[in-house]
CSV table of C-alpha atoms in Angstrom, one decimal:
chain,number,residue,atom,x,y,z
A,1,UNK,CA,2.1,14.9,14.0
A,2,UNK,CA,2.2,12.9,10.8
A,3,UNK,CA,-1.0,12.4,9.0
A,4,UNK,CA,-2.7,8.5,9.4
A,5,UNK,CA,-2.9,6.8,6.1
A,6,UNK,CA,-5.7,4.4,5.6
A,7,UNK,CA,-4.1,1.6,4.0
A,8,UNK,CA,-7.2,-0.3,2.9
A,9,UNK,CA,-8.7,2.9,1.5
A,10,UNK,CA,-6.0,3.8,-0.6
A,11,UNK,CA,-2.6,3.8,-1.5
A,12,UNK,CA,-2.9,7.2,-3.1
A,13,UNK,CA,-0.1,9.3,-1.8
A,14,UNK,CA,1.8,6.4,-0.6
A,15,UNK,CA,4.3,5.8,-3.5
A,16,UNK,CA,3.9,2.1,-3.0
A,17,UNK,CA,5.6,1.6,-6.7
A,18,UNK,CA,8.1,3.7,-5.4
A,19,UNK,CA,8.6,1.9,-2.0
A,20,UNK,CA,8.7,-1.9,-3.6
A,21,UNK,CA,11.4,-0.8,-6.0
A,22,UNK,CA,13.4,0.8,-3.3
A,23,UNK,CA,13.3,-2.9,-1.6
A,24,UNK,CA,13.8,-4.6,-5.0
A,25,UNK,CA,17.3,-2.5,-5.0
A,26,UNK,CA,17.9,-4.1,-1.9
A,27,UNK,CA,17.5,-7.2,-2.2
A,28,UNK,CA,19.5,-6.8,-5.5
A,29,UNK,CA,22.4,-7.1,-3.3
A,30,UNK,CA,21.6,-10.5,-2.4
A,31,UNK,CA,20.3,-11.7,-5.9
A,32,UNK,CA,24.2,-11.1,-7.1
A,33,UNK,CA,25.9,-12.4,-4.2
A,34,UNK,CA,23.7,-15.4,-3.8
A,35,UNK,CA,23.5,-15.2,-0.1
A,36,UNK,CA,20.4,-17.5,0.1
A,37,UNK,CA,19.4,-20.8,-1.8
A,38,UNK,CA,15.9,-18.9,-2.3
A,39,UNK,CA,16.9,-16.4,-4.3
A,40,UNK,CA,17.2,-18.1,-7.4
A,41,UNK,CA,13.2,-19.6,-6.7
A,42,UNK,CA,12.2,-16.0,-5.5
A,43,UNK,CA,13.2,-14.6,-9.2
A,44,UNK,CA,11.7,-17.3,-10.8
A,45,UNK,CA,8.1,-17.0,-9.2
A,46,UNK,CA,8.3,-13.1,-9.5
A,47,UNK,CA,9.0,-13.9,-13.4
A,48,UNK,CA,5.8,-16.1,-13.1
A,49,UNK,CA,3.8,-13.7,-11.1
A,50,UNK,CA,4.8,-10.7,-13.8
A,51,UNK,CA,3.6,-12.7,-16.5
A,52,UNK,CA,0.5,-13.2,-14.6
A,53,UNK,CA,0.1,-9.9,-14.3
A,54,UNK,CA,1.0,-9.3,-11.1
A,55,UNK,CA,3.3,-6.4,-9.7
A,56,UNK,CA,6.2,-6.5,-7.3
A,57,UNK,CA,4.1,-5.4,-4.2
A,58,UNK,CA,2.2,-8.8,-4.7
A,59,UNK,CA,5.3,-10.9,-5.1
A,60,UNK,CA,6.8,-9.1,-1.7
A,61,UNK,CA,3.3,-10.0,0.2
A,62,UNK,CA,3.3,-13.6,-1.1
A,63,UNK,CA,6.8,-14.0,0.4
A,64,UNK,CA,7.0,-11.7,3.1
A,65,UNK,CA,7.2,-14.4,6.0
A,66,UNK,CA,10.2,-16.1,4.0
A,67,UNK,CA,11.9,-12.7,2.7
A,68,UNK,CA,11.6,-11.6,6.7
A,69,UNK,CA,13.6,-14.6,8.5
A,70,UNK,CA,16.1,-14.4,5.5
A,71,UNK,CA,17.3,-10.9,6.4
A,72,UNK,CA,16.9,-11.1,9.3
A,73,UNK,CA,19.3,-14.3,9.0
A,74,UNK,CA,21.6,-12.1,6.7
A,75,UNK,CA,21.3,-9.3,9.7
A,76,UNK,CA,20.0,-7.1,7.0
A,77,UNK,CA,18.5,-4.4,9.0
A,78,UNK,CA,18.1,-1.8,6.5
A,79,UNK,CA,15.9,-4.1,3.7
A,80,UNK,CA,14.3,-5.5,6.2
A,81,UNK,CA,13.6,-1.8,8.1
A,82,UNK,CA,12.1,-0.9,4.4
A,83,UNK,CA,10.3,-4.7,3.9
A,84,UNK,CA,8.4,-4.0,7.4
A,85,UNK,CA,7.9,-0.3,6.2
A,86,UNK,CA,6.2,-1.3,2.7
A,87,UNK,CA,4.4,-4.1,5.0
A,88,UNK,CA,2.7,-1.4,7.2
A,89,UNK,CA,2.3,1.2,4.8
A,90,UNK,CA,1.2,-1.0,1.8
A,91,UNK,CA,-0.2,-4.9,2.5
């Protein structure tokens, strides 16, 4: 039995910063290859969001619905797998 992690408690122990850059390499994939118009917009708001301040876990959450139906256009099962996983674990 695995222990229950309250999300809105705390992400200690949850390697969040770990998990978002595990989806970032991911997705890296599809930033070289260009499979999606989006991608090039994506970058450019997660540029805006850094300089803002914000991290990569924010920039995921603010496009999750959008980053969802793109791989699961793409039948990217294993970003998306991780992408739900973060979304559970972390949002």
């Amino acid at each position: 039995m695995s222990a229950q992690i309250d999300r809105y408690v705390s992400f200690r122990n949850v390697e969040w910063e770990r998990r978002t850059a595990e989806v970032f390499d991911l997705l890296q994939v599809h930033f070289d290859t260009n499979t999606s118009p989006f991608w090039k917009y994506f970058l450019r708001q997660r540029d805006i969001a850094h300089y803002q301040g914000l991290d990569d876990l924010r920039v995921l959450h603010n496009f999750l619905p959008t980053l969802k139906d793109i791989l699961e256009g793409l039948d990217d099962g294993v970003t998306l797998g991780k992408l739900e996983e973060l979304e559970v674990l972390c949002m």
